[in-house]
XYZ file of C-alpha atoms in Angstrom:
722
model
C -0.042 0.239 0.055
C 0.993 3.526 -0.569
C 2.064 5.358 2.066
C 1.642 8.989 3.031
C 4.652 10.806 2.249
C 4.013 13.696 4.617
C 2.442 11.490 7.436
C 5.657 10.015 8.420
C 9.035 10.962 8.468
C 11.893 9.884 6.353
C 14.467 7.665 7.485
C 17.108 10.172 6.902
C 15.502 13.187 8.479
C 14.536 11.168 11.857
C 18.228 10.102 11.939
C 19.674 13.739 11.069
C 17.128 14.691 13.841
C 18.907 12.831 16.349
C 22.219 13.730 15.685
C 20.719 17.138 16.004
C 19.423 16.295 18.980
C 22.597 15.271 20.036
C 25.171 18.375 19.057
C 22.209 21.070 20.933
C 22.331 18.947 23.781
C 26.343 19.514 23.633
C 25.819 23.000 22.953
C 23.606 23.182 25.702
C 26.229 21.529 28.052
C 29.366 22.629 26.901
C 31.620 24.171 29.349
C 34.091 25.822 27.548
C 34.769 27.335 23.769
C 36.731 23.752 22.754
C 33.594 21.873 23.597
C 31.050 24.686 22.444
C 33.344 24.421 18.765
C 33.327 21.208 18.272
C 29.532 20.503 19.022
C 29.448 23.874 16.573
C 30.961 21.374 13.224
C 28.704 18.515 13.878
C 25.807 20.700 13.425
C 26.627 22.709 10.671
C 27.797 19.220 9.223
C 24.267 17.901 10.648
C 21.876 20.500 8.752
C 22.207 22.764 5.910
C 20.254 26.229 7.423
C 17.662 25.863 4.783
C 16.587 22.557 5.858
C 15.947 23.644 9.417
C 12.395 23.253 10.519
C 10.860 27.107 12.946
C 10.924 24.876 15.665
C 14.451 23.439 15.540
C 15.754 26.441 14.299
C 14.796 28.107 17.233
C 16.233 25.335 19.405
C 19.576 26.194 17.678
C 19.296 29.742 18.610
C 18.010 29.174 22.301
C 21.031 27.242 22.438
C 23.890 29.922 21.187
C 21.535 32.761 20.754
C 24.367 35.471 19.311
C 26.396 35.696 21.504
C 28.586 32.794 20.097
C 28.466 33.704 16.585
C 29.612 36.951 17.631
C 32.177 35.657 18.879
C 33.162 33.763 16.009
C 32.567 36.666 13.693
C 35.407 38.346 15.938
C 37.700 35.731 16.198
C 40.985 36.123 14.354
C 42.909 32.854 16.292
C 40.909 29.662 14.715
C 42.716 25.961 16.390
C 45.469 24.664 15.128
C 45.286 22.897 11.646
C 41.809 24.867 11.062
C 41.493 26.764 7.777
C 42.209 30.880 8.351
C 38.239 32.354 8.438
C 36.651 29.034 9.986
C 35.331 30.998 12.881
C 34.151 33.539 10.330
C 31.975 30.942 8.305
C 30.743 28.821 11.242
C 29.066 32.235 12.627
C 28.446 33.181 9.452
C 26.334 29.672 9.147
C 24.581 29.970 11.988
C 23.305 33.772 11.573
C 22.168 32.319 7.630
C 20.527 29.666 9.948
C 18.570 32.512 11.956
C 17.531 34.542 9.008
C 15.462 32.529 7.688
C 13.240 33.317 10.586
C 11.738 36.880 9.554
C 11.593 38.207 13.158
C 15.130 37.666 13.387
C 16.081 38.810 10.162
C 15.088 42.322 11.336
C 16.808 42.040 15.162
C 19.091 44.441 15.830
C 22.049 41.975 16.389
C 21.661 41.112 12.706
C 21.010 44.739 11.329
C 24.401 45.352 13.086
C 26.193 43.124 10.747
C 25.634 44.189 8.281
C 28.890 46.353 7.962
C 30.881 42.811 8.154
C 28.766 41.365 5.101
C 30.052 43.798 3.412
C 33.574 43.734 4.362
C 33.524 40.035 3.855
C 32.111 40.569 -0.074
C 35.164 43.658 -0.079
C 37.523 41.191 0.435
C 39.203 39.280 -2.139
C 37.981 35.706 -3.139
C 40.072 32.280 -3.704
C 37.732 30.290 -5.246
C 39.132 27.042 -4.507
C 38.882 28.431 -0.956
C 35.354 26.275 -0.170
C 35.435 27.831 3.451
C 35.513 31.311 1.543
C 32.998 31.322 -1.350
C 30.272 29.224 1.830
C 31.173 32.513 3.598
C 30.217 34.940 1.156
C 26.607 32.501 0.054
C 26.107 32.637 3.811
C 26.388 36.598 3.164
C 24.065 36.831 0.555
C 21.089 35.107 1.608
C 21.584 36.868 5.141
C 21.441 40.341 2.677
C 18.342 38.744 1.164
C 16.586 37.559 4.070
C 17.402 41.076 5.649
C 16.398 42.879 2.096
C 12.770 41.327 2.426
C 12.162 42.452 6.694
C 10.131 45.988 6.610
C 13.313 47.535 7.852
C 15.786 46.088 6.197
C 15.831 48.112 2.999
C 17.078 51.596 4.566
C 19.370 49.898 7.095
C 21.113 48.414 4.069
C 21.341 51.696 1.800
C 22.342 53.585 4.995
C 25.045 50.843 6.378
C 26.610 50.808 2.570
C 25.577 47.575 0.979
C 24.306 49.092 -2.025
C 28.132 50.379 -2.780
C 29.486 47.186 -1.758
C 26.753 45.487 -4.256
C 27.947 47.566 -6.770
C 31.784 46.759 -6.384
C 31.243 43.345 -6.370
C 29.466 43.243 -9.587
C 31.724 45.845 -11.274
C 34.794 43.092 -10.216
C 33.181 40.400 -11.915
C 34.190 39.199 -7.990
C 32.634 35.798 -6.499
C 29.213 35.921 -6.476
C 28.644 38.936 -8.667
C 25.203 37.416 -10.290
C 23.491 37.523 -6.696
C 24.930 41.272 -5.750
C 23.039 42.096 -9.275
C 19.984 40.847 -7.838
C 20.266 42.350 -4.466
C 20.693 45.314 -6.032
C 17.682 45.111 -8.351
C 15.454 44.755 -4.907
C 17.196 47.937 -2.908
C 16.244 49.476 -6.060
C 12.671 48.238 -6.126
C 11.949 48.882 -2.618
C 14.517 51.925 -2.267
C 15.580 53.812 -5.388
C 15.380 57.380 -4.266
C 17.221 56.581 -1.325
C 19.644 53.961 -3.140
C 20.445 57.095 -5.467
C 21.316 59.189 -2.637
C 23.678 57.227 -1.119
C 25.606 55.812 -4.131
C 25.430 57.432 -7.545
C 28.452 57.445 -8.502
C 28.553 53.003 -8.104
C 24.834 52.755 -9.086
C 25.955 54.907 -12.513
C 28.958 52.970 -13.298
C 26.592 49.476 -13.017
C 24.502 51.251 -15.421
C 27.544 52.091 -17.882
C 28.455 48.651 -17.745
C 24.979 46.923 -18.210
C 24.182 49.201 -21.248
C 27.367 48.613 -22.823
C 26.753 44.685 -21.948
C 23.082 45.660 -23.419
C 24.764 46.989 -26.551
C 26.982 44.962 -27.540
C 25.583 41.478 -26.248
C 24.404 39.144 -29.621
C 23.043 36.484 -27.770
C 19.654 35.984 -25.604
C 21.731 37.892 -23.142
C 20.521 41.014 -24.984
C 16.996 40.216 -23.976
C 17.194 39.147 -20.401
C 19.218 42.589 -19.510
C 15.521 44.583 -20.977
C 14.242 43.192 -17.824
C 17.110 44.091 -15.594
C 18.068 47.916 -16.799
C 14.938 49.396 -15.891
C 16.015 48.593 -11.768
C 18.866 50.546 -12.822
C 17.118 53.804 -14.427
C 18.159 56.553 -12.018
C 15.555 59.181 -11.319
C 15.460 61.733 -13.635
C 17.299 64.605 -14.792
C 20.051 62.579 -13.370
C 21.021 60.141 -16.722
C 21.048 63.490 -18.868
C 23.040 65.378 -16.185
C 25.416 63.006 -15.717
C 29.516 63.029 -17.500
C 28.319 59.474 -18.616
C 24.520 59.289 -18.826
C 24.740 60.281 -22.288
C 26.737 57.304 -23.729
C 24.457 55.131 -21.213
C 21.331 56.838 -23.616
C 23.340 55.999 -26.503
C 23.843 52.427 -25.916
C 20.581 51.613 -24.803
C 18.662 53.070 -27.611
C 21.612 51.230 -29.708
C 20.763 47.648 -28.120
C 16.787 48.327 -28.116
C 17.102 49.330 -32.113
C 18.695 46.043 -32.957
C 16.512 44.155 -30.664
C 12.996 45.969 -32.375
C 13.914 46.015 -35.754
C 13.919 42.329 -35.676
C 11.181 39.631 -35.746
C 10.833 39.051 -32.476
C 8.531 36.230 -30.535
C 6.035 37.946 -28.068
C 8.334 37.132 -25.484
C 11.268 38.741 -26.891
C 9.409 41.851 -27.651
C 7.416 42.554 -24.244
C 10.565 43.416 -22.354
C 12.241 45.459 -25.176
C 9.296 47.849 -25.035
C 9.008 47.984 -21.320
C 12.625 48.932 -21.349
C 11.390 51.987 -24.049
C 9.072 52.600 -21.878
C 10.820 53.175 -19.004
C 13.221 55.660 -20.551
C 10.481 57.353 -22.471
C 8.511 58.494 -19.044
C 11.661 59.298 -17.492
C 13.082 61.657 -20.758
C 10.808 61.634 -23.180
C 12.468 61.612 -26.167
C 15.548 62.684 -25.775
C 17.146 59.208 -25.095
C 16.430 58.790 -29.132
C 18.930 61.089 -31.261
C 18.182 63.617 -33.554
C 18.425 62.891 -37.957
C 16.716 60.287 -39.689
C 17.872 56.861 -38.283
C 16.648 58.167 -34.660
C 13.186 59.729 -36.290
C 12.544 56.155 -37.897
C 13.287 54.583 -34.773
C 10.513 56.691 -33.480
C 7.925 55.825 -35.346
C 8.985 51.940 -35.369
C 8.551 52.229 -31.135
C 4.770 54.107 -31.697
C 3.869 51.910 -34.041
C 4.869 48.514 -32.787
C 3.187 50.004 -29.343
C 0.129 50.826 -31.670
C -0.357 47.602 -33.143
C 0.318 45.374 -29.637
C -2.719 47.875 -28.043
C -4.831 46.985 -31.261
C -3.634 42.961 -30.401
C -4.839 43.160 -27.186
C -7.892 45.186 -26.576
C -9.701 44.306 -30.022
C -10.414 40.897 -28.691
C -14.120 40.933 -28.021
C -13.888 39.264 -24.547
C -12.098 42.168 -21.921
C -10.790 38.851 -19.848
C -7.917 38.703 -22.723
C -6.086 41.547 -20.986
C -5.424 39.842 -18.119
C -1.850 39.092 -17.535
C -0.338 41.335 -20.508
C -1.581 44.393 -18.475
C 2.206 45.689 -17.565
C 2.990 45.043 -21.587
C -0.267 47.470 -22.922
C 0.724 50.206 -19.952
C 3.993 50.411 -21.718
C 2.358 50.711 -24.357
C 0.653 53.668 -23.750
C 3.149 55.388 -22.344
C 4.878 54.877 -25.895
C 2.058 56.013 -27.186
C 1.568 59.116 -25.232
C 5.749 60.308 -26.055
C 4.277 59.771 -29.924
C 1.513 62.258 -29.428
C 3.863 64.980 -27.774
C 6.560 64.764 -30.623
C 3.339 64.839 -32.908
C 2.390 67.752 -31.105
C 5.775 69.650 -30.715
C 7.239 72.130 -33.198
C 10.397 73.452 -32.507
C 12.868 70.934 -33.197
C 10.804 68.082 -34.212
C 12.091 64.726 -34.194
C 9.835 63.598 -36.797
C 8.788 65.034 -39.663
C 5.656 65.717 -41.473
C 5.017 62.850 -43.295
C 5.810 60.419 -40.570
C 3.093 63.060 -38.341
C 0.522 62.428 -40.553
C 1.234 58.399 -40.512
C 1.661 58.221 -37.066
C -1.981 60.536 -36.155
C -3.204 57.891 -38.359
C -2.046 54.762 -36.498
C -2.700 55.961 -33.242
C -5.903 56.594 -34.531
C -6.613 53.059 -35.238
C -5.114 52.242 -30.911
C -7.431 54.767 -29.676
C -10.179 52.724 -31.104
C -9.458 50.205 -29.929
C -8.886 51.730 -26.207
C -12.343 53.331 -26.595
C -13.508 49.576 -27.577
C -12.335 48.428 -24.512
C -13.542 50.460 -22.038
C -17.069 50.092 -23.312
C -16.922 46.576 -22.694
C -15.857 47.070 -19.412
C -17.702 45.940 -16.642
C -18.705 48.526 -13.524
C -16.840 45.492 -11.296
C -13.588 46.607 -12.954
C -13.670 50.576 -12.245
C -10.817 50.175 -9.756
C -8.818 48.402 -11.615
C -5.118 49.799 -12.537
C -5.082 48.990 -16.336
C -8.858 50.631 -16.497
C -7.144 53.453 -15.092
C -4.126 53.898 -17.159
C -6.710 53.411 -20.510
C -8.823 56.428 -19.207
C -5.741 58.348 -18.453
C -3.997 58.128 -22.519
C -7.508 58.217 -23.600
C -7.822 61.718 -21.924
C -3.836 62.875 -23.911
C -5.365 62.069 -26.852
C -8.646 63.519 -26.543
C -6.622 66.542 -24.985
C -4.727 67.262 -28.584
C -6.455 65.154 -31.466
C -10.487 66.355 -30.899
C -11.824 65.813 -35.227
C -10.154 62.145 -34.937
C -13.082 59.292 -33.547
C -15.536 62.435 -32.226
C -18.455 59.961 -32.910
C -16.857 56.905 -30.813
C -15.292 59.012 -28.212
C -19.060 61.851 -27.904
C -20.677 57.772 -27.767
C -18.082 57.582 -24.188
C -18.224 60.302 -22.484
C -20.990 59.221 -20.206
C -18.876 55.903 -18.923
C -15.731 58.783 -18.849
C -18.000 60.802 -16.435
C -19.585 57.961 -14.411
C -15.716 56.623 -13.916
C -14.239 60.037 -12.955
C -16.825 60.624 -10.532
C -16.846 57.288 -9.010
C -13.469 57.350 -8.577
C -13.861 61.459 -7.074
C -16.777 61.358 -5.273
C -16.318 57.610 -3.730
C -12.735 56.600 -3.332
C -10.581 57.836 -0.560
C -10.957 62.062 -0.753
C -6.824 62.108 0.515
C -6.150 59.895 -1.826
C -7.929 62.289 -4.798
C -4.627 64.527 -5.201
C -2.582 63.716 -8.431
C 0.116 61.809 -8.492
C 2.165 59.988 -10.993
C 1.504 57.024 -12.772
C 3.870 54.342 -12.477
C 3.633 51.789 -15.017
C 2.513 48.337 -12.952
C 5.645 46.184 -13.053
C 7.951 47.817 -15.244
C 10.569 48.922 -12.565
C 12.026 51.691 -13.027
C 8.962 54.182 -13.860
C 7.607 56.428 -10.870
C 6.659 53.975 -7.913
C 3.784 55.466 -5.747
C 2.328 53.643 -2.465
C -1.515 53.943 -3.255
C -3.175 53.537 -7.134
C -3.766 56.744 -8.643
C -7.395 57.683 -8.416
C -7.629 61.402 -9.751
C -8.686 60.417 -13.084
C -10.491 64.423 -13.394
C -6.968 65.864 -13.298
C -6.202 63.520 -17.179
C -9.425 64.468 -18.368
C -9.652 68.404 -17.905
C -7.675 68.990 -21.256
C -9.908 67.059 -23.147
C -13.019 68.918 -21.370
C -11.965 72.436 -22.500
C -11.655 71.399 -26.119
C -14.697 69.263 -25.543
C -16.817 71.933 -24.350
C -16.082 74.359 -26.999
C -17.994 72.301 -29.273
C -22.048 72.015 -29.301
C -22.551 68.282 -29.694
C -19.919 67.097 -26.544
C -20.844 69.907 -24.449
C -24.752 68.952 -24.377
C -23.551 65.039 -22.887
C -20.697 66.970 -20.565
C -23.818 68.846 -19.202
C -26.285 66.340 -19.161
C -24.053 63.927 -17.296
C -23.976 66.648 -14.420
C -20.201 67.443 -15.204
C -20.587 71.631 -14.421
C -21.380 70.268 -10.742
C -18.665 67.594 -10.636
C -16.334 70.558 -11.684
C -17.140 72.623 -9.545
C -16.595 70.347 -6.715
C -13.581 69.177 -7.755
C -12.176 72.587 -7.865
C -13.302 73.291 -4.973
C -11.187 70.151 -3.239
C -7.887 71.315 -4.975
C -8.251 74.622 -4.120
C -8.489 73.054 -0.710
C -5.659 71.214 -1.098
C -3.625 73.982 -2.142
C -4.331 76.181 0.247
C -3.747 73.224 2.916
C -0.733 72.551 4.965
C 2.730 72.616 3.139
C 2.686 70.062 0.795
C 4.706 68.782 -1.503
C 5.725 70.889 -4.397
C 5.499 68.400 -7.462
C 1.984 67.751 -6.027
C 1.416 71.524 -5.548
C 2.166 71.964 -9.152
C -0.420 69.051 -10.656
C -3.049 70.503 -8.097
C -2.763 74.515 -9.775
C -2.475 72.889 -13.309
C -5.481 71.235 -12.439
C -7.530 74.574 -11.127
C -6.184 76.475 -14.201
C -7.261 73.520 -16.435
C -10.928 73.834 -14.494
C -11.116 77.545 -15.475
C -10.204 76.937 -19.284
C -13.092 74.570 -18.932
C -15.577 77.038 -16.674
C -15.043 79.949 -19.518
C -16.265 77.630 -22.672
C -18.855 77.479 -20.693
C -19.482 80.677 -19.421
C -19.398 81.890 -23.345
C -21.407 79.440 -24.521
C -23.526 78.431 -22.288
C -24.432 81.719 -19.662
C -28.285 80.225 -18.890
C -26.373 77.501 -17.459
C -24.510 79.612 -15.470
C -27.226 81.108 -14.237
C -30.097 78.328 -13.644
C -27.332 76.224 -11.986
C -26.781 76.568 -8.072
C -23.106 75.470 -8.106
C -21.860 78.262 -10.425
C -22.959 80.418 -7.104
C -20.917 78.532 -4.886
C -17.890 78.747 -7.920
C -18.697 81.798 -7.857
C -17.957 82.586 -4.191
C -15.016 80.816 -4.058
C -12.987 82.430 -6.943
C -14.241 86.052 -5.110
C -12.135 84.814 -1.754
C -9.629 83.009 -3.673
C -7.697 86.477 -5.589
C -7.120 88.430 -3.015
C -5.393 84.818 -1.228
C -3.464 84.359 -4.780
C -2.287 88.127 -5.874
C 0.221 88.563 -2.841
C 2.017 84.880 -2.926
C 5.067 84.679 -5.420
C 4.284 82.065 -7.948
C 0.666 81.841 -8.708
C 0.588 84.805 -11.689
C -0.627 82.459 -13.682
C -3.319 80.472 -11.633
C -4.596 84.021 -10.774
C -5.677 85.498 -14.451
C -7.203 82.336 -14.595
C -9.233 83.524 -11.640
C -9.540 86.999 -12.201
C -10.766 86.538 -15.804
C -13.039 83.775 -14.693
C -14.581 85.527 -11.940
C -15.305 88.670 -13.737
C -17.117 86.657 -16.571
C -19.072 85.314 -14.336
C -19.788 88.413 -12.400
C -21.577 89.846 -15.761
C -24.059 86.840 -15.714
C -24.587 86.892 -12.106
C -24.503 90.508 -11.437
C -27.964 90.480 -9.646
C -27.050 87.282 -7.635
C -27.251 87.386 -3.316
C -23.473 85.950 -3.877
C -22.169 89.251 -5.700
C -24.424 91.743 -3.925
C -25.073 90.209 -0.514
C -21.269 89.302 0.583
C -18.184 91.246 1.771
C -15.824 88.827 -0.556
C -16.734 90.919 -4.017
C -15.611 94.586 -3.221
C -12.437 92.561 -2.150
C -12.708 90.453 -5.197
C -13.031 93.458 -7.863
C -10.129 94.887 -5.529
C -7.984 92.353 -6.693
C -8.898 92.446 -10.135
C -8.434 96.496 -10.045
C -4.480 95.273 -9.151
C -4.166 92.452 -11.301
C -5.277 94.172 -14.162
C -4.033 97.660 -13.257
C -0.541 96.593 -13.236
C 0.257 94.771 -15.653
C 2.087 97.769 -17.955
C 4.596 100.671 -17.501
C 6.916 102.944 -19.489
C 9.816 101.409 -20.353
C 12.852 103.346 -22.298
C 13.513 101.652 -25.663
C 16.640 101.317 -26.372
C 17.487 102.411 -29.582
C 14.585 105.663 -29.844
C 15.592 106.269 -26.480
C 11.636 107.447 -26.228
C 9.614 105.937 -23.373
C 7.328 102.993 -25.067
C 4.436 100.781 -23.599
C 6.058 97.660 -22.026
C 4.720 94.512 -19.687
C 5.991 94.857 -16.341
C 9.060 92.314 -15.687
C 6.936 90.915 -13.072
C 4.205 89.815 -15.575
C 6.405 89.003 -18.571
C 7.801 85.403 -17.739
C 4.464 84.890 -17.360
C 2.730 86.862 -20.477
C 2.107 84.224 -23.346
C 0.135 82.180 -20.850
C -1.800 85.138 -19.516
C -2.046 87.785 -22.412
C -5.422 86.756 -24.016
C -6.813 86.059 -20.056
C -5.611 89.437 -19.131
C -7.358 91.421 -22.305
C -10.374 88.952 -21.173
C -10.621 90.211 -18.801
C -10.095 94.218 -18.953
C -13.415 93.834 -21.069
C -15.171 91.692 -18.738
C -14.220 94.325 -15.720
C -15.185 97.329 -18.125
C -18.729 95.335 -18.715
C -18.787 94.551 -14.721
C -18.448 98.953 -14.123
C -22.599 99.862 -14.752
C -23.472 96.319 -13.137
C -22.243 97.524 -9.754
C -22.944 100.929 -8.441
C -20.494 100.662 -5.862
C -17.797 99.580 -8.285
C -17.264 103.202 -10.365
C -16.138 105.003 -6.894
C -13.723 101.813 -6.265
C -12.191 102.171 -9.368
C -11.553 105.917 -9.099
C -10.147 105.191 -5.338
C -7.330 103.342 -6.896
C -6.292 105.756 -8.621
C -6.654 103.529 -11.951
C -7.899 105.644 -15.016
C -6.221 108.487 -13.162
C -2.609 106.383 -13.673
C -3.411 104.702 -17.358
C -4.268 108.475 -18.556
C -1.212 109.303 -17.090
C 0.918 106.317 -19.108
C -0.583 107.198 -22.406
C 0.861 110.463 -22.131
C 3.835 109.521 -21.751
C 4.320 106.351 -23.819
C 5.320 107.088 -27.297
C 1.617 105.901 -28.978
C 2.752 103.967 -31.865
C 4.496 101.906 -28.998
C 0.427 101.027 -28.459
C -0.803 98.314 -30.337
C -4.337 98.854 -31.369
C -5.831 95.750 -29.085
C -4.821 97.716 -26.173
C -5.923 101.165 -27.083
C -9.291 98.558 -27.243
C -9.009 97.175 -24.148
C -7.921 101.093 -21.988
C -10.828 102.834 -24.252
C -13.443 100.198 -22.757
C -12.273 100.564 -19.207
C -12.000 104.112 -19.864
C -15.911 104.378 -21.303
C -17.706 102.601 -19.313
C -16.410 104.559 -16.126
C -17.586 107.838 -17.486
C -20.760 106.564 -18.651
C -21.159 105.273 -15.274
C -20.501 108.209 -13.871
C -20.328 111.633 -13.848
C -17.428 111.862 -10.939
C -15.672 109.074 -13.454
C -15.763 111.735 -16.430
C -15.063 114.582 -14.691
C -11.430 112.905 -13.244
C -10.947 111.433 -17.058
C -11.431 115.467 -18.722
C -9.285 116.673 -15.864
C -6.008 113.874 -16.719
C -6.451 115.397 -21.050
C -8.697 112.439 -21.091
C -10.322 114.102 -24.278
C -6.216 114.635 -26.143
C -5.312 111.547 -25.376
C -8.571 109.785 -26.314
C -7.692 112.429 -30.250
C -4.531 110.987 -30.114
C -5.025 107.241 -29.987
C -8.307 107.454 -32.234
C -10.130 106.672 -29.028
C -13.731 107.846 -30.986
C -15.929 106.436 -28.858
C -14.382 107.455 -25.613
C -13.892 110.975 -27.205
C -17.228 111.384 -28.325
C -18.717 110.299 -24.949
C -16.375 113.022 -23.222
C -17.887 115.946 -25.709
C -21.402 114.795 -24.405
C -23.196 116.935 -22.108
């Protein structure tokens, strides 16, 4: 009858356990070092660390503790006739045995041995000396066990293990393959710390890896595609380091060699993931300019598009399972393609290549849309769905003419998806985060799944709300109320206690883009602004926001968006309580006057030496981003003057019209362009019409003369009227 192999111990196990019991008895009863040493030899001969069960391992530890291994490691005088490192080897054997217990692996006595482990790795190894090689093998087991603990990665990095492992690999020392594996583990769990503490060593390893990758002509080339992403340093280190450009060029040449060949799926996928890591960190900077580089870039994006279509056009969404990693890598490559097709300055792609790629990417996004339409509601929380929505948002932000009907059909799903993640998800997680490439080492790593889908859809919403059919769908799906809620939440994040700069930058961009969406709605659907109560709440937030923003450094673009949107909405909501019965309204208009009035000043022309109209230095750096907003804000403010009885007096009290007329009198008339004259006239004209005092002030500042000189016919006529 067949026996149950798990029911009874084998004869070999029974004999080994009996021997081990005797050894432990000797260890416990030993009266001196010699007896302990003899018993320890029997222990190490009786079992190997990996074959000791938890109960036996604990008995060994209880018998010898850490004291005896510590003494063995510290001893430099082995017994007569024994190899030089016998004590250290035995001590390491015991520690290796203990480290198989996670609780012992994180013990301070083990962590304190990390420098000793590093020293052993750095020592010359005679491969004929079995004690030495065995010691190094034990060190790798100990380091691997420590790495697997919660405290381990931090302790290993702070105690110099990264540099020690790098040197082993660079010197091709015994166990260099184990060293590379441990480095991968450390970089996967503590990337930033590793690069902070050991940049020169890690760069040297990357140089060696990239050179090997470039030169390899066998399966090593494909195997290294999976290794190299771990060693991609945080940007922009690679583009700034003296050896960085050589590494990037070797990586490019290695990938070009792989991807231009006929490949199996198993060979192509790691190469696409490596290319995605490079693209996510460095965009297209790693691809050389010129005809060869442009062909490679086009090939890379084409391959990514083909992979996406092959995977996502399957009728069953379950076919995607197991392919999410490579699909997400393809998304990153396609996003790089989108950016390169939009690039106008020093483009890598020729116009013909751009046209071809846009068509190819359109087909891939047809597959993405098809996949998202098949996704069940139970999959809304899955990372790949998020990645698919994110890349589709990037496409819609740039290409609105392609797949228009398909996108309109998908909009209800996208709105529901974004709304679900925002409202039902943890609000603390709704702050912008980088999107990691799942399973692609070297991509940005986050502790939580990004849930701010709206952030990635906002640029697309800016385009879609400017078109009639998509705008109707978005309004019917409740997007205005959702965006108002989102804006209020993001504003709270921006103004809360200190946050990471990267987070604040992303929040500010989201707020700016939200303002762009709202401006489209204000211009195209003013009735919606009046009837939907969410806009009154938004108006209240805008009025409180602008006085807060203007004194802050670095927020001028956001202030311009808030000021202009607020003024545009104020024209529509002038009779609403939010503007008539709150103290926030005067403060908002005071801040708006400050923003609009301080944009221009007289500046000496270097050629003619006369004074010319110029944008002030504080505004100049952001002028490309705020110019249109400033002009729109000037027009909206002029329209508001007659709507609020107290506003003309506030304008006069600010001395804005007086300063403006004084400025026009200082500068050369030909330095003031027609568009600027038009908005200046709008402010002065509405003030003169709304207030007799305003007209008198303008007249007293030679307003009629300046109106005549600058061709402000409407203002001149108004001033001439009794």
